[in-house]
PDB file of C-alpha atoms in Angstrom:
ATOM      1  CA  MET A   1      30.227 -19.871 -33.301  1.00  0.00           C
ATOM      2  CA  SER A   2      27.939 -21.225 -30.733  1.00  0.00           C
ATOM      3  CA  ARG A   3      24.594 -19.527 -29.902  1.00  0.00           C
ATOM      4  CA  MET A   4      23.785 -18.435 -26.469  1.00  0.00           C
ATOM      5  CA  PRO A   5      20.967 -20.385 -24.770  1.00  0.00           C
ATOM      6  CA  ARG A   6      17.668 -18.598 -24.868  1.00  0.00           C
ATOM      7  CA  LYS A   7      15.993 -17.540 -21.810  1.00  0.00           C
ATOM      8  CA  THR A   8      12.332 -17.205 -21.679  1.00  0.00           C
ATOM      9  CA  ALA A   9      10.699 -13.581 -21.652  1.00  0.00           C
ATOM     10  CA  LEU A  10       9.446 -11.639 -19.107  1.00  0.00           C
ATOM     11  CA  SER A  11       7.273  -8.849 -19.197  1.00  0.00           C
ATOM     12  CA  VAL A  12       8.654  -5.286 -18.515  1.00  0.00           C
ATOM     13  CA  GLY A  13       6.307  -5.499 -15.316  1.00  0.00           C
ATOM     14  CA  ASP A  14       7.752  -9.211 -14.110  1.00  0.00           C
ATOM     15  CA  ALA A  15      10.835  -7.670 -14.621  1.00  0.00           C
ATOM     16  CA  ILE A  16      10.266  -4.218 -12.779  1.00  0.00           C
ATOM     17  CA  LYS A  17       8.608  -6.379  -9.891  1.00  0.00           C
ATOM     18  CA  ASP A  18      11.940  -9.138  -9.904  1.00  0.00           C
ATOM     19  CA  PHE A  19      14.077  -5.700  -9.669  1.00  0.00           C
ATOM     20  CA  LEU A  20      12.244  -4.348  -6.539  1.00  0.00           C
ATOM     21  CA  LYS A  21      12.484  -7.258  -4.851  1.00  0.00           C
ATOM     22  CA  GLN A  22      16.226  -8.210  -5.765  1.00  0.00           C
ATOM     23  CA  TYR A  23      17.288  -4.567  -4.672  1.00  0.00           C
ATOM     24  CA  LYS A  24      14.793  -5.159  -1.407  1.00  0.00           C
ATOM     25  CA  LEU A  25      12.892  -1.749  -2.666  1.00  0.00           C
ATOM     26  CA  ALA A  26       9.632  -3.829  -2.630  1.00  0.00           C
ATOM     27  CA  SER A  27       8.907  -2.739   1.485  1.00  0.00           C
ATOM     28  CA  GLY A  28       9.521   0.958   0.470  1.00  0.00           C
ATOM     29  CA  LEU A  29       7.362   1.261  -2.494  1.00  0.00           C
ATOM     30  CA  ASN A  30       4.498  -0.929  -0.756  1.00  0.00           C
ATOM     31  CA  THR A  31       4.386   1.227   1.987  1.00  0.00           C
ATOM     32  CA  GLN A  32       3.915   4.432  -0.490  1.00  0.00           C
ATOM     33  CA  LEU A  33       1.460   2.817  -2.556  1.00  0.00           C
ATOM     34  CA  ILE A  34      -0.400   2.193   1.103  1.00  0.00           C
ATOM     35  CA  PHE A  35       0.056   5.718   1.750  1.00  0.00           C
ATOM     36  CA  LYS A  36      -1.329   6.633  -1.813  1.00  0.00           C
ATOM     37  CA  ALA A  37      -4.275   4.287  -1.374  1.00  0.00           C
ATOM     38  CA  TRP A  38      -5.074   6.070   1.922  1.00  0.00           C
ATOM     39  CA  ASP A  39      -5.416   9.648   0.519  1.00  0.00           C
ATOM     40  CA  GLU A  40      -7.365   8.174  -2.363  1.00  0.00           C
ATOM     41  CA  ALA A  41      -9.800   6.264  -0.623  1.00  0.00           C
ATOM     42  CA  SER A  42     -10.504   8.822   2.339  1.00  0.00           C
ATOM     43  CA  GLY A  43     -10.414  11.848   0.470  1.00  0.00           C
ATOM     44  CA  ALA A  44      -8.681  13.186   3.662  1.00  0.00           C
ATOM     45  CA  GLY A  45      -5.286  13.889   2.250  1.00  0.00           C
ATOM     46  CA  LYS A  46      -5.270  17.536   3.417  1.00  0.00           C
ATOM     47  CA  TYR A  47      -5.949  16.577   6.727  1.00  0.00           C
ATOM     48  CA  THR A  48      -3.502  13.889   7.406  1.00  0.00           C
ATOM     49  CA  LEU A  49      -0.564  14.597   9.288  1.00  0.00           C
ATOM     50  CA  LYS A  50       1.429  11.550  10.017  1.00  0.00           C
ATOM     51  CA  LYS A  51       1.139   8.028   8.100  1.00  0.00           C
ATOM     52  CA  TYR A  52       2.584   4.877   9.443  1.00  0.00           C
ATOM     53  CA  PHE A  53       2.424   1.179   8.297  1.00  0.00           C
ATOM     54  CA  ARG A  54       3.517  -1.498  10.294  1.00  0.00           C
ATOM     55  CA  GLU A  55       2.405  -5.437  10.320  1.00  0.00           C
ATOM     56  CA  GLY A  56      -1.051  -5.144   8.514  1.00  0.00           C
ATOM     57  CA  LYS A  57      -1.787  -2.143  11.066  1.00  0.00           C
ATOM     58  CA  LEU A  58      -2.081   1.616   8.624  1.00  0.00           C
ATOM     59  CA  TYR A  59      -2.148   4.323  11.956  1.00  0.00           C
ATOM     60  CA  ILE A  60      -3.085   7.674  10.513  1.00  0.00           C
ATOM     61  CA  THR A  61      -2.586  10.972  12.566  1.00  0.00           C
ATOM     62  CA  LEU A  62      -5.551  13.424  11.450  1.00  0.00           C
ATOM     63  CA  SER A  63      -5.400  17.069  12.234  1.00  0.00           C
ATOM     64  CA  SER A  64      -9.094  17.179  12.524  1.00  0.00           C
ATOM     65  CA  SER A  65     -10.929  15.876  15.246  1.00  0.00           C
ATOM     66  CA  VAL A  66     -14.446  16.067  13.164  1.00  0.00           C
ATOM     67  CA  VAL A  67     -12.682  14.511  10.167  1.00  0.00           C
ATOM     68  CA  ARG A  68     -11.028  11.634  12.575  1.00  0.00           C
ATOM     69  CA  THR A  69     -14.772  11.166  14.100  1.00  0.00           C
ATOM     70  CA  GLN A  70     -16.448  11.176  10.420  1.00  0.00           C
ATOM     71  CA  LEU A  71     -13.946   8.725   9.320  1.00  0.00           C
ATOM     72  CA  SER A  72     -14.044   6.481  12.874  1.00  0.00           C
ATOM     73  CA  PHE A  73     -17.454   5.752  11.523  1.00  0.00           C
ATOM     74  CA  GLN A  74     -16.475   4.546   8.205  1.00  0.00           C
ATOM     75  CA  LYS A  75     -13.438   2.180   8.798  1.00  0.00           C
ATOM     76  CA  ASP A  76     -14.268  -0.941   7.646  1.00  0.00           C
ATOM     77  CA  ILE A  77     -15.435   0.552   4.229  1.00  0.00           C
ATOM     78  CA  LEU A  78     -12.251   2.469   4.145  1.00  0.00           C
ATOM     79  CA  LYS A  79     -10.116  -0.661   4.756  1.00  0.00           C
ATOM     80  CA  ASP A  80     -12.010  -2.490   2.105  1.00  0.00           C
ATOM     81  CA  ARG A  81     -11.392   0.718  -0.430  1.00  0.00           C
ATOM     82  CA  ILE A  82      -7.741   0.609   0.268  1.00  0.00           C
ATOM     83  CA  ASN A  83      -7.319  -3.202  -0.196  1.00  0.00           C
ATOM     84  CA  GLY A  84      -9.391  -2.900  -3.475  1.00  0.00           C
ATOM     85  CA  ILE A  85      -6.754  -0.165  -4.189  1.00  0.00           C
ATOM     86  CA  LEU A  86      -3.732  -1.989  -3.917  1.00  0.00           C
ATOM     87  CA  SER A  87      -4.928  -5.272  -5.234  1.00  0.00           C
ATOM     88  CA  SER A  88      -5.357  -3.383  -8.606  1.00  0.00           C
ATOM     89  CA  GLU A  89      -2.159  -1.937  -8.333  1.00  0.00           C
ATOM     90  CA  GLU A  90       0.409  -3.523 -10.380  1.00  0.00           C
ATOM     91  CA  LEU A  91       3.684  -2.749  -8.465  1.00  0.00           C
ATOM     92  CA  PHE A  92       2.179  -3.543  -5.308  1.00  0.00           C
ATOM     93  CA  THR A  93       3.555  -7.023  -4.321  1.00  0.00           C
ATOM     94  CA  GLY A  94       1.928  -7.618  -0.641  1.00  0.00           C
ATOM     95  CA  ASP A  95       1.662 -11.271   0.195  1.00  0.00           C
ATOM     96  CA  GLY A  96      -2.273 -11.177  -0.406  1.00  0.00           C
ATOM     97  CA  SER A  97      -2.592 -14.628   0.920  1.00  0.00           C
ATOM     98  CA  THR A  98      -5.902 -13.413   2.765  1.00  0.00           C
ATOM     99  CA  GLY A  99      -6.702 -10.403   0.448  1.00  0.00           C
ATOM    100  CA  ASP A 100      -6.198  -8.201   3.172  1.00  0.00           C
ATOM    101  CA  PHE A 101      -2.848  -5.844   3.104  1.00  0.00           C
ATOM    102  CA  VAL A 102      -4.536  -3.607   5.780  1.00  0.00           C
ATOM    103  CA  LYS A 103      -5.658  -5.646   8.381  1.00  0.00           C
ATOM    104  CA  GLU A 104      -6.549  -2.823  10.577  1.00  0.00           C
ATOM    105  CA  LEU A 105      -6.922   1.078  10.361  1.00  0.00           C
ATOM    106  CA  ILE A 106      -5.733   3.303  13.451  1.00  0.00           C
ATOM    107  CA  LEU A 107      -6.926   6.647  13.475  1.00  0.00           C
ATOM    108  CA  LYS A 108      -5.220   9.482  16.252  1.00  0.00           C
TER     109      LYS A 108
END
């Protein structure tokens, strides 16, 4: 009776990442994690009407012009917070070559 060759062991986290990439689910998950990071970093989740992410730009439509004005003064801080949250998220599979996943924040 011959034995099957032993493969190198993967952690559960690595196995999940491989699964997400193999079935092309990583992009959608990344977008949802970016939206979650926005809500956490800004605290403006209840004022957020629409969220859209494409090519490093996060577009946010807010229901309150007062909140939009307040957040517009904090764009760079918010962008850094969002990127910090994403860098600590284990399931986020962004390229991370520059360290900035969200390169621009556009408030509408």
